[in-house]
Coordinates of C-alpha atoms and ligand atoms in Angstrom, one line a residue:
M1 CA 125.3 22.3 271.2
T2 CA 126.4 21.6 267.7
R3 CA 125.1 23.3 264.6
E4 CA 123.3 20.1 263.6
E5 CA 121.6 19.9 267.0
I6 CA 120.5 23.5 266.9
S7 CA 119.3 23.1 263.4
S8 CA 117.2 20.0 264.4
L9 CA 115.9 21.9 267.3
F10 CA 114.6 24.7 265.1
E11 CA 113.0 22.1 262.9
E12 CA 111.3 20.6 265.9
I13 CA 110.0 24.0 266.9
A14 CA 108.5 24.4 263.4
L15 CA 106.8 21.1 263.9
L16 CA 105.5 22.0 267.4
L17 CA 104.1 25.3 266.0
E18 CA 102.5 23.4 263.2
M19 CA 100.9 21.1 265.7
K20 CA 99.5 24.1 267.6
G21 CA 98.0 25.4 264.3
E22 CA 100.2 28.5 264.3
N23 CA 100.6 30.8 261.4
P24 CA 102.4 29.1 258.5
F25 CA 104.8 32.0 258.0
K26 CA 106.0 31.5 261.5
V27 CA 106.4 27.8 260.9
R28 CA 108.3 28.5 257.7
A29 CA 110.6 31.0 259.5
Y30 CA 111.9 28.2 261.8
R31 CA 112.3 25.8 258.9
S32 CA 114.4 28.3 256.9
G33 CA 116.2 29.2 260.1
A34 CA 117.1 25.6 260.5
E35 CA 118.5 25.5 257.0
T36 CA 120.5 28.7 257.5
V37 CA 122.1 27.4 260.7
R38 CA 122.9 24.1 258.9
S39 CA 124.5 25.5 255.8
Y40 CA 125.8 29.0 256.7
P41 CA 129.4 29.1 255.4
D42 CA 131.0 30.9 258.4
D43 CA 131.0 29.8 262.1
I44 CA 127.4 31.0 262.8
L45 CA 127.5 29.8 266.4
Q46 CA 130.5 32.0 267.2
M47 CA 128.8 34.9 265.4
A48 CA 125.7 34.2 267.6
R49 CA 127.8 34.3 270.7
D50 CA 129.4 37.6 269.5
N51 CA 125.9 39.1 268.7
Q52 CA 127.0 39.4 265.1
L53 CA 123.9 37.9 263.4
S54 CA 122.2 40.9 262.0
G55 CA 121.7 41.0 258.3
I56 CA 121.9 37.2 257.7
K57 CA 119.4 36.2 255.2
G58 CA 116.8 33.7 256.4
L59 CA 117.2 34.6 260.1
G60 CA 114.7 37.1 261.5
E61 CA 115.1 38.9 264.8
A62 CA 113.1 36.4 266.8
L63 CA 115.4 33.6 265.6
R64 CA 118.5 35.6 266.1
D65 CA 117.7 36.0 269.8
K66 CA 117.0 32.3 270.1
L67 CA 120.1 31.3 268.3
H68 CA 122.1 33.6 270.7
E69 CA 120.4 32.0 273.7
L70 CA 121.2 28.5 272.4
A71 CA 124.8 29.3 271.5
T72 CA 125.6 30.9 274.8
T73 CA 123.6 28.7 277.2
G74 CA 122.9 25.5 275.3
R75 CA 119.2 25.8 276.2
L76 CA 116.1 27.5 275.0
E77 CA 113.3 28.4 277.3
Y78 CA 110.9 29.0 274.5
Y79 CA 111.4 25.5 273.2
E80 CA 111.1 23.8 276.6
K81 CA 107.8 25.6 277.3
L82 CA 106.5 24.7 273.8
R83 CA 107.4 21.1 274.2
A84 CA 105.7 20.9 277.6
E85 CA 102.4 21.8 276.1
F86 CA 102.1 18.3 274.6
P87 CA 102.1 14.9 276.2
A88 CA 105.6 13.4 275.6
T89 CA 104.1 10.2 274.1
L90 CA 102.4 12.2 271.4
F91 CA 105.7 12.4 269.5
E92 CA 106.0 8.6 269.0
M93 CA 103.1 8.9 266.6
F94 CA 105.4 10.6 264.1
E95 CA 107.0 7.2 263.6
V96 CA 103.7 5.8 262.3
Q97 CA 103.7 5.8 258.5
G98 CA 101.3 8.4 257.0
L99 CA 100.8 10.5 260.1
G100 CA 102.0 14.1 260.1
A101 CA 101.5 17.0 262.5
K102 CA 98.1 17.9 261.3
K103 CA 96.6 14.4 261.5
I104 CA 98.2 13.7 264.8
M105 CA 96.7 16.9 266.3
L106 CA 93.3 16.1 264.8
L107 CA 93.3 12.7 266.4
H108 CA 94.5 14.1 269.7
R109 CA 91.8 16.8 269.7
E110 CA 88.9 14.7 268.4
L111 CA 89.6 11.3 270.0
G112 CA 91.9 12.2 272.8
I113 CA 94.7 10.0 271.3
S114 CA 98.0 10.8 272.9
S115 CA 100.2 7.7 272.2
V116 CA 100.8 4.9 269.7
A117 CA 99.1 2.6 272.2
D118 CA 95.9 4.8 272.1
L119 CA 96.1 4.9 268.4
K120 CA 96.3 1.1 268.0
Q121 CA 93.3 0.7 270.3
A122 CA 91.3 3.2 268.3
C123 CA 92.2 1.4 265.0
L124 CA 91.1 -1.9 266.5
D125 CA 87.8 -0.3 267.7
G126 CA 87.3 1.1 264.2
R127 CA 87.2 4.7 265.5
I128 CA 89.8 6.0 263.1
A129 CA 87.9 5.1 260.0
G130 CA 85.0 7.4 261.1
Q131 CA 87.2 10.5 261.4
T132 CA 87.2 13.2 258.7
G133 CA 90.3 12.7 256.5
F134 CA 90.6 9.0 257.4
G135 CA 88.9 6.0 255.9
E136 CA 88.9 2.2 256.2
K137 CA 92.0 2.1 254.1
S138 CA 94.0 4.6 256.1
Q139 CA 92.9 2.9 259.4
H140 CA 94.2 -0.4 258.0
N141 CA 97.5 1.2 256.9
I142 CA 98.0 2.8 260.3
L143 CA 97.4 -0.5 262.1
E144 CA 99.8 -2.2 259.8
S145 CA 102.5 0.4 260.4
I146 CA 102.0 0.1 264.2
E147 CA 102.3 -3.7 264.0
H148 CA 105.5 -3.4 261.9
R149 CA 106.9 -1.0 264.5
E150 CA 106.1 -3.5 267.3
K151 CA 107.8 -6.4 265.4
N152 CA 111.0 -4.4 265.0
A153 CA 110.9 -2.8 268.5
G154 CA 114.4 -2.6 269.9
R155 CA 116.2 -2.8 266.6
F156 CA 118.2 0.1 265.1
L157 CA 119.4 1.1 261.7
L158 CA 123.0 0.3 260.8
G159 CA 123.6 4.0 260.1
T160 CA 122.3 5.0 263.6
V161 CA 124.5 2.4 265.3
A162 CA 127.6 3.3 263.3
M163 CA 127.9 6.8 264.8
V164 CA 127.5 5.4 268.3
V165 CA 130.0 2.6 267.8
D166 CA 132.7 4.8 266.4
R167 CA 132.5 7.1 269.4
L168 CA 132.6 4.2 271.9
L169 CA 135.6 2.5 270.2
D170 CA 137.5 5.8 270.3
L171 CA 136.8 6.1 274.0
L172 CA 137.9 2.5 274.6
R173 CA 141.1 3.0 272.6
D174 CA 141.9 6.0 274.9
H175 CA 142.2 3.8 277.9
P176 CA 145.9 3.1 278.6
E177 CA 145.3 -0.6 279.3
S178 CA 143.3 -1.4 276.2
L179 CA 145.5 -3.3 273.7
R180 CA 143.0 -4.1 270.9
V181 CA 139.4 -3.0 270.5
A182 CA 136.7 -4.2 268.0
A183 CA 133.0 -4.1 267.4
C184 CA 131.6 -7.6 266.8
G185 CA 128.1 -9.0 266.4
S186 CA 125.6 -8.1 263.6
Y187 CA 127.2 -4.6 263.4
R188 CA 130.5 -6.1 262.2
R189 CA 128.7 -8.3 259.8
G190 CA 127.1 -5.2 258.3
R191 CA 123.5 -6.3 258.9
E192 CA 120.9 -3.7 257.9
T193 CA 119.5 -3.5 261.4
I194 CA 121.1 -4.2 264.7
G195 CA 119.7 -5.6 267.9
D196 CA 122.4 -4.7 270.3
I197 CA 126.1 -3.5 270.1
D198 CA 128.8 -6.1 271.0
L199 CA 132.2 -4.6 271.8
L200 CA 135.4 -6.4 272.7
V201 CA 138.6 -5.2 274.2
A202 CA 141.8 -7.0 274.9
T203 CA 143.5 -6.0 278.1
P204 CA 145.6 -7.4 281.0
H205 CA 143.1 -5.8 283.5
S206 CA 139.5 -6.7 282.5
A207 CA 138.0 -5.2 285.7
S208 CA 139.5 -1.7 285.1
L209 CA 138.1 -1.7 281.5
T210 CA 134.6 -2.7 282.5
E211 CA 134.7 -0.2 285.3
Y212 CA 135.9 2.6 282.9
F213 CA 133.2 1.7 280.4
S214 CA 130.5 2.1 283.1
T215 CA 131.5 5.8 283.5
L216 CA 131.6 6.8 279.9
P217 CA 129.4 9.6 278.6
G218 CA 126.3 8.3 276.9
V219 CA 125.9 5.4 279.3
N220 CA 122.4 5.8 280.6
K221 CA 121.9 2.7 282.8
I222 CA 124.0 -0.3 283.9
L223 CA 122.2 -3.6 283.3
V224 CA 124.8 -6.1 284.3
H225 CA 128.3 -5.4 285.6
G226 CA 130.7 -8.3 286.0
E227 CA 134.5 -8.3 285.9
T228 CA 134.8 -9.3 282.2
K229 CA 131.4 -8.3 280.9
I230 CA 129.3 -5.3 281.2
S231 CA 125.9 -4.6 279.6
V232 CA 124.6 -1.0 279.5
L233 CA 121.7 0.9 278.0
L234 CA 123.0 3.9 276.0
D235 CA 121.3 7.3 275.8
E236 CA 120.3 6.5 272.2
G237 CA 118.1 3.7 273.6
M238 CA 120.2 0.7 272.5
Q239 CA 121.9 -1.9 274.6
C240 CA 125.6 -2.4 274.4
D241 CA 127.6 -5.3 275.7
L242 CA 131.4 -5.0 276.4
R243 CA 133.6 -8.0 277.0
A244 CA 137.1 -7.5 278.3
V245 CA 139.4 -10.5 277.6
A246 CA 143.1 -11.4 277.7
N247 CA 145.1 -10.6 274.6
A248 CA 145.6 -14.3 273.7
Q249 CA 141.8 -14.8 273.8
F250 CA 141.0 -11.9 271.7
P251 CA 141.0 -13.6 268.3
F252 CA 138.7 -16.3 269.6
A253 CA 136.4 -13.9 271.3
L254 CA 136.3 -11.7 268.1
L255 CA 135.3 -14.7 266.0
Y256 CA 132.8 -15.9 268.5
F257 CA 131.0 -12.6 269.1
T258 CA 131.0 -11.7 265.5
G259 CA 128.8 -14.6 264.7
S260 CA 126.6 -15.4 263.1
K261 CA 125.5 -18.1 265.4
E262 CA 125.0 -20.4 262.4
H263 CA 128.5 -19.6 261.1
N264 CA 130.0 -20.4 264.5
V265 CA 128.2 -23.7 264.7
A266 CA 129.6 -24.8 261.4
L267 CA 133.1 -23.7 262.4
R268 CA 132.8 -25.7 265.6
Q269 CA 132.0 -28.8 263.6
L270 CA 135.2 -28.3 261.5
A271 CA 137.2 -28.0 264.7
N272 CA 135.7 -31.2 266.1
D273 CA 136.7 -33.0 262.9
K274 CA 140.3 -32.1 263.9
G275 CA 139.8 -33.3 267.5
W276 CA 139.5 -29.8 269.0
S277 CA 136.8 -27.8 270.7
L278 CA 136.3 -24.2 269.7
N279 CA 134.8 -21.6 272.1
E280 CA 135.2 -17.9 272.7
Y281 CA 138.5 -18.4 274.5
A282 CA 140.6 -21.1 272.7
F283 CA 141.0 -24.3 270.8
T284 CA 141.3 -27.2 273.1
A285 CA 142.3 -30.8 272.2
I286 CA 139.4 -33.1 273.0
R287 CA 140.7 -36.4 271.7
D288 CA 143.9 -38.4 271.9
D289 CA 144.3 -38.4 268.2
A290 CA 143.8 -34.6 267.9
E291 CA 145.9 -32.7 265.4
A292 CA 148.5 -30.3 266.9
I293 CA 147.0 -26.9 267.6
P294 CA 148.9 -24.1 265.9
A295 CA 149.7 -20.7 267.4
I296 CA 146.8 -18.2 267.0
N297 CA 147.5 -14.5 267.0
E298 CA 144.8 -13.2 264.7
E299 CA 141.3 -14.2 263.7
A300 CA 142.7 -15.2 260.3
D301 CA 144.9 -17.8 262.0
I302 CA 141.8 -19.6 263.3
Y303 CA 140.4 -19.9 259.8
Q304 CA 143.7 -21.1 258.6
A305 CA 143.9 -23.7 261.3
L306 CA 140.5 -25.0 260.2
G307 CA 141.7 -25.3 256.6
L308 CA 139.8 -22.2 255.4
Q309 CA 140.5 -18.9 253.7
C310 CA 139.8 -16.1 256.0
I311 CA 136.1 -15.3 255.6
P312 CA 135.2 -11.5 255.6
P313 CA 132.8 -10.7 258.5
E314 CA 130.1 -9.6 256.1
M315 CA 129.9 -13.1 254.6
R316 CA 129.5 -15.0 257.9
E317 CA 125.9 -16.0 257.6
N318 CA 126.4 -19.7 256.8
L319 CA 125.1 -19.2 253.3
G320 CA 127.8 -21.2 251.5
E321 CA 130.8 -19.1 252.6
I322 CA 132.4 -22.0 254.5
E323 CA 132.4 -24.3 251.6
A324 CA 133.7 -21.6 249.3
A325 CA 136.5 -20.8 251.8
R326 CA 137.4 -24.5 252.0
D327 CA 137.6 -24.8 248.2
N328 CA 139.7 -21.6 248.0
K329 CA 136.9 -19.9 246.0
L330 CA 135.9 -16.9 248.1
P331 CA 135.1 -14.0 245.9
R332 CA 137.5 -11.0 246.2
L333 CA 134.9 -8.6 247.6
I334 CA 134.5 -5.0 246.5
Q335 CA 136.0 -2.3 248.7
I336 CA 135.1 1.4 249.1
G337 CA 138.3 2.4 247.3
N338 CA 137.1 0.6 244.1
L339 CA 134.3 3.2 243.6
R340 CA 135.0 5.8 240.9
G341 CA 131.7 7.6 240.8
T342 CA 128.1 7.5 242.0
F343 CA 124.8 8.0 240.2
H344 CA 121.8 8.7 242.3
N345 CA 122.1 12.1 243.9
H346 CA 119.8 15.0 244.6
T347 CA 120.2 18.8 244.8
T348 CA 118.2 21.8 246.0
E349 CA 116.5 21.7 242.6
S350 CA 114.3 18.9 244.0
D351 CA 114.4 17.9 247.7
G352 CA 118.2 18.0 248.4
R353 CA 119.8 20.2 250.9
N354 CA 122.9 21.2 248.9
T355 CA 123.2 22.9 245.5
L356 CA 124.5 21.2 242.4
E357 CA 127.9 23.0 242.8
E358 CA 128.2 21.9 246.5
M359 CA 127.3 18.3 245.7
V360 CA 129.9 18.2 242.9
E361 CA 132.6 19.7 245.0
A362 CA 131.9 17.2 247.8
A363 CA 132.1 14.3 245.2
Q364 CA 135.5 15.7 244.0
D365 CA 136.7 15.9 247.6
L366 CA 135.9 12.2 248.0
G367 CA 138.2 11.5 245.1
L368 CA 135.5 10.4 242.7
Q369 CA 135.9 10.9 238.9
Y370 CA 132.3 11.2 238.0
F371 CA 129.0 12.2 239.7
G372 CA 125.5 11.5 238.5
I373 CA 122.7 14.0 239.3
A374 CA 119.2 12.4 239.5
D375 CA 116.7 14.8 240.9
H376 CA 113.1 13.8 241.2
S377 CA 110.6 14.0 238.3
K378 CA 107.4 16.0 238.1
S379 CA 105.0 13.4 239.6
S380 CA 107.0 13.5 242.8
F381 CA 105.6 16.9 243.5
Q382 CA 106.0 16.4 247.3
A383 CA 109.7 16.3 246.6
N384 CA 109.6 19.3 244.3
G385 CA 110.2 17.1 241.3
L386 CA 111.4 18.8 238.1
D387 CA 109.2 19.2 235.0
E388 CA 110.6 18.9 231.5
E389 CA 111.6 22.6 231.3
R390 CA 113.4 22.7 234.6
L391 CA 115.1 19.3 233.9
L392 CA 116.4 20.5 230.5
R393 CA 117.7 23.7 232.0
Q394 CA 119.5 21.6 234.6
V395 CA 121.0 19.5 231.8
E396 CA 122.2 22.6 230.1
K397 CA 123.8 23.9 233.3
I398 CA 125.6 20.6 233.8
R399 CA 126.9 20.6 230.3
A400 CA 128.3 24.1 230.8
M401 CA 129.9 23.0 234.1
N402 CA 131.5 20.0 232.5
G403 CA 133.1 22.4 229.9
K404 CA 135.2 23.8 232.8
L405 CA 136.0 20.5 234.6
E406 CA 139.1 18.4 233.9
G407 CA 139.4 14.7 234.7
F408 CA 135.9 14.8 236.3
R409 CA 132.5 14.7 234.8
I410 CA 129.0 15.3 235.9
F411 CA 126.4 13.0 234.3
A412 CA 123.0 14.6 233.8
G413 CA 120.2 12.3 234.8
S414 CA 116.9 12.0 236.5
E415 CA 115.3 9.9 239.1
V416 CA 112.2 9.4 236.9
D417 CA 109.0 8.1 238.5
I418 CA 107.6 4.8 237.4
L419 CA 103.9 5.6 237.0
K420 CA 101.2 3.2 238.1
D421 CA 101.1 1.3 234.8
G422 CA 104.9 1.1 234.4
A423 CA 105.1 4.1 232.0
L424 CA 107.6 6.8 232.8
D425 CA 107.1 10.3 234.0
F426 CA 109.0 11.7 231.0
S427 CA 108.7 11.0 227.3
D428 CA 111.4 9.1 225.5
D429 CA 112.3 12.3 223.7
V430 CA 113.1 14.0 227.0
L431 CA 114.9 10.9 228.4
S432 CA 117.0 10.7 225.3
Q433 CA 118.6 14.0 226.1
L434 CA 120.0 12.7 229.4
D435 CA 123.2 10.8 230.0
Y436 CA 121.3 8.2 232.0
C437 CA 118.3 7.7 234.2
V438 CA 117.3 5.9 237.4
A439 CA 113.7 4.8 237.4
S440 CA 111.9 4.4 240.7
V441 CA 108.5 3.7 242.2
H442 CA 107.4 6.4 244.6
N443 CA 103.6 6.0 244.8
V444 CA 100.9 3.4 244.6
M445 CA 103.1 1.0 246.5
N446 CA 100.3 -1.4 247.5
L447 CA 99.7 -3.2 244.3
D448 CA 99.7 -7.0 244.4
E449 CA 102.9 -8.8 243.6
E450 CA 102.1 -9.7 240.0
T451 CA 101.0 -6.2 239.0
M452 CA 103.9 -4.5 240.8
T453 CA 106.4 -6.8 239.2
R454 CA 104.9 -6.2 235.7
R455 CA 104.9 -2.5 236.4
I456 CA 108.6 -2.5 237.2
I457 CA 109.6 -4.8 234.4
R458 CA 107.8 -2.6 231.9
A459 CA 109.9 0.4 233.1
M460 CA 113.1 -1.6 232.7
E461 CA 112.1 -2.5 229.1
N462 CA 112.4 1.2 228.2
P463 CA 115.7 1.7 226.3
H464 CA 116.5 4.9 228.3
V465 CA 116.2 3.4 231.7
T466 CA 119.8 2.8 232.8
M467 CA 119.0 1.5 236.3
L468 CA 116.2 0.6 238.6
G469 CA 116.2 2.7 241.9
H470 CA 115.4 1.3 245.4
M471 CA 113.6 -1.8 244.0
T472 CA 111.2 -2.6 246.8
G473 CA 110.6 0.9 248.4
R474 CA 111.2 -0.6 251.8
L475 CA 111.9 1.8 254.7
L476 CA 113.7 -0.3 257.3
L477 CA 111.9 -0.6 260.6
K478 CA 109.1 1.5 259.2
R479 CA 107.6 0.2 256.0
D480 CA 107.7 -3.3 254.5
A481 CA 109.0 -3.9 251.0
C482 CA 106.4 -3.7 248.3
A483 CA 105.3 -7.0 247.1
V484 CA 107.6 -7.8 244.2
N485 CA 109.0 -10.9 242.6
H486 CA 112.7 -10.4 243.0
A487 CA 113.7 -13.4 240.8
K488 CA 111.6 -12.2 237.9
I489 CA 112.9 -8.7 238.2
I490 CA 116.5 -9.9 238.3
D491 CA 115.8 -12.0 235.2
A492 CA 114.3 -9.0 233.4
A493 CA 117.3 -6.9 234.4
A494 CA 119.6 -9.5 232.9
E495 CA 117.5 -9.6 229.8
T496 CA 117.1 -5.9 229.3
R497 CA 120.6 -5.0 230.4
T498 CA 119.2 -2.8 233.1
I499 CA 121.4 -2.1 236.1
I500 CA 119.9 -2.6 239.6
E501 CA 120.7 0.0 242.2
L502 CA 122.0 -0.8 245.6
N503 CA 120.5 2.2 247.4
C504 CA 122.9 3.0 250.3
S505 CA 120.6 5.1 252.4
P506 CA 120.6 3.4 255.8
K507 CA 116.8 3.6 255.8
R508 CA 116.6 1.6 252.6
L509 CA 119.6 -0.6 251.7
D510 CA 117.5 -1.8 248.8
M511 CA 117.8 -4.2 246.9
D512 CA 118.3 -6.4 249.9
W513 CA 121.7 -8.1 250.3
R514 CA 120.2 -11.6 250.2
W515 CA 119.5 -11.2 246.4
W516 CA 122.7 -9.8 245.1
H517 CA 124.5 -13.1 244.8
R518 CA 121.8 -14.4 242.5
A519 CA 121.8 -11.2 240.5
R520 CA 125.5 -11.4 240.1
D521 CA 125.4 -14.9 238.8
K522 CA 122.8 -13.8 236.2
G523 CA 125.2 -11.2 235.0
V524 CA 123.2 -8.2 236.3
L525 CA 125.3 -5.2 237.1
C526 CA 124.9 -3.3 240.4
S527 CA 125.3 0.5 240.9
I528 CA 126.1 1.5 244.5
N529 CA 124.2 4.7 244.9
P530 CA 124.0 6.9 248.0
D531 CA 120.7 8.6 247.1
A532 CA 122.4 11.6 248.7
H533 CA 120.2 14.5 249.7
S534 CA 123.1 16.4 251.1
T535 CA 126.9 16.4 250.8
A536 CA 127.2 14.6 254.2
Q537 CA 125.0 11.7 252.8
L538 CA 127.7 10.8 250.3
Q539 CA 129.1 8.9 253.3
Y540 CA 126.2 6.4 252.9
L541 CA 128.4 4.7 250.3
H542 CA 130.1 3.0 253.1
Y543 CA 126.9 1.2 254.1
G544 CA 126.2 0.3 250.5
I545 CA 129.7 -1.3 250.3
L546 CA 128.9 -3.4 253.4
Q547 CA 125.7 -4.6 251.8
A548 CA 127.4 -5.4 248.5
R549 CA 130.0 -7.4 250.3
K550 CA 127.2 -9.3 252.2
G551 CA 125.8 -10.0 248.7
W552 CA 129.2 -11.5 247.6
L553 CA 129.7 -8.7 245.0
R554 CA 133.1 -8.1 243.4
K555 CA 134.5 -5.0 241.8
E556 CA 133.5 -6.3 238.4
D557 CA 129.9 -6.7 239.4
V558 CA 129.5 -3.0 240.1
A559 CA 129.1 -0.4 237.3
N560 CA 130.4 2.6 239.3
T561 CA 133.8 1.0 239.7
L562 CA 134.4 1.6 236.0
S563 CA 136.8 4.4 235.2
L564 CA 135.5 7.7 233.8
E565 CA 136.5 6.6 230.3
K566 CA 134.9 3.2 230.5
I567 CA 131.7 4.4 232.1
T568 CA 131.4 7.1 229.4
D569 CA 131.7 4.4 226.7
F570 CA 129.3 2.2 228.6
L571 CA 126.6 4.8 228.8
A572 CA 127.1 5.8 225.1
K573 CA 126.3 2.3 223.9
P574 CA 122.7 1.2 223.3
K575 CA 121.4 -0.8 226.3
A576 CA 121.3 -4.1 224.4
Q577 CA 125.1 -3.9 223.7
R578 CA 126.1 -3.1 227.3
Ligands
DGT1 P1 121.6 -8.8 266.9 O1 122.3 -8.2 268.1 O2 120.3 -9.3 267.2 O3 121.5 -7.8 265.8 O4 122.5 -10.0 266.4 P2 123.9 -10.5 266.8 O5 124.4 -11.4 265.8 O6 124.8 -9.4 267.1 O7 123.6 -11.4 268.1 P3 123.9 -11.3 269.6 O8 124.2 -9.8 270.0 O9 122.9 -12.0 270.3 O10 125.2 -12.1 269.8 C1 126.5 -11.7 269.2 C2 127.2 -12.9 268.6 O11 127.5 -13.8 269.7 C3 126.3 -13.7 267.7 O12 126.3 -13.2 266.4 C4 127.0 -15.1 267.8 C5 127.5 -15.1 269.2 N1 126.5 -15.9 270.0 C6 125.6 -15.4 270.9 N2 124.9 -16.4 271.4 C7 125.4 -17.6 270.9 C8 125.1 -18.9 271.0 O13 124.3 -19.3 271.8 N3 125.9 -19.8 270.3 C9 126.8 -19.4 269.5 N4 127.5 -20.3 268.8 N5 127.1 -18.1 269.3 C10 126.4 -17.2 270.0
CA2 CA1 124.4 -7.8 268.8
CA3 CA1 124.7 -9.0 272.3
ZN4 ZN1 113.7 7.7 245.2

């Protein structure tokens, strides 16, 4: 077991104990144990195997024994017994928005609810509203969340799929007879959620590749197994299709299986205009007067043959990219290497997992020139938001750290809550002492569209609000976007010179890619922000770049591509002059 797995297992034990109604100190011991395992600077698993754990802060005797058992055997009897005390389906209920351990146990005890299906029925019968701690409104919200979950059943977050795809591609590359490998489908197009994974391999021996794929670790069940195509169900619950094709077919198959379907349909029409058919294997002449078919080695050759610039996969949604490629007007899309800094990041001061120092060091390791801290503000008490005093102390600390840094700067900011009426959680006096601020909505998400839009615009009108955080509050596959009028907010951003954030957390990817093209044309700047709650989450920037590319954004549309010098000047200017 890896450190991360053991750490998650301790967290799960804490949850199970909480559900049993155990002593909160015991629950907390497992939570802090999870954190210690995750962030201990030395190889704590080796230490556990060597019985060298005594004296580690945050790890009592009971946890030391359990860590030893896990590190040596990969299993934990205590956990298995604990887990067996609950029906397995009970755990699905954690995916319902607004339900935690306590409420789930209450419903289980009082109403015998042990699954999401039971819960849905109880909502429909009106039995939830009658329970202590629940009302008509929470019953309604629970039902909505369940219906949302049903609608998205079988889809996965881009971030979840990315880990799986990387591993499978590496394994496919390992095979001696694989010549080229690629992920296609919605994953390659960078869609925010993925239905199934589509992989492609070029090989002289299709059958040996599909056979090899069927034996890979992580393959849970074989759904279809042919010579050139295999579909499997992976341990993570998602379906994965692999096609094995001849090397000469590879560019055609790559294009076809990348989609989108609508993009493919439009390309086929262009091929027909030249007297060719286009499918997943080749161009074929279909008329006597057909133009000569050029040699095709790469996907780009196909576009060229059709008289188009090569269209990046993220743009292939048939939303005007084909016309742009024909007219030689494709935008030069932003790349990860263009980013010089990031703005929306948390530390242990609010709800982050890593300290300010650790976060800054990680940003430096990524080669960034600047790094914005934006911990939560006081109204976000559930996230341990900072009050004025703690915030200003953090600002002082950052200023002192900057004194010792060369060629790198930490920007002191805040993720300040937008209150219900659009006022901010800090006074202008406090905000004016920051280098910048991200304003976000975190509560009262169920306002009607007009009220919510007015609330957000009012916040953007504040001269200290540098950027608007996760505009709609959506949690992909979990919670719908708040009702907001995107067009009006984009116009207000242009008017007030407020940057709009592209939140890169794979759960959010907010503002949605479908709106960036418009924002860009209105002259609104984007900031690609990881909303990192740990050093590892700085990697979320990659997902944000994919969304920015889907939204046709170029380097010049994104504020955090500016050099340290330019961004410093930018932030120093009054908003109206930016
Ligand atoms: P997903 O899996 O729902 O997230 O979305 P995709 O785009 O990955 O869709 P999928 O897996 O059904 O198919 C992969 C690609 O294969 C799709 O983007 C385009 C291509 N494709 C599949 N079926 C058709 C079809 O009937 N006609 C055309 N032109 N292309 C298709
Ligand atoms: Ca797919
Ligand atoms: Ca598929
Ligand atoms: Zn936030």
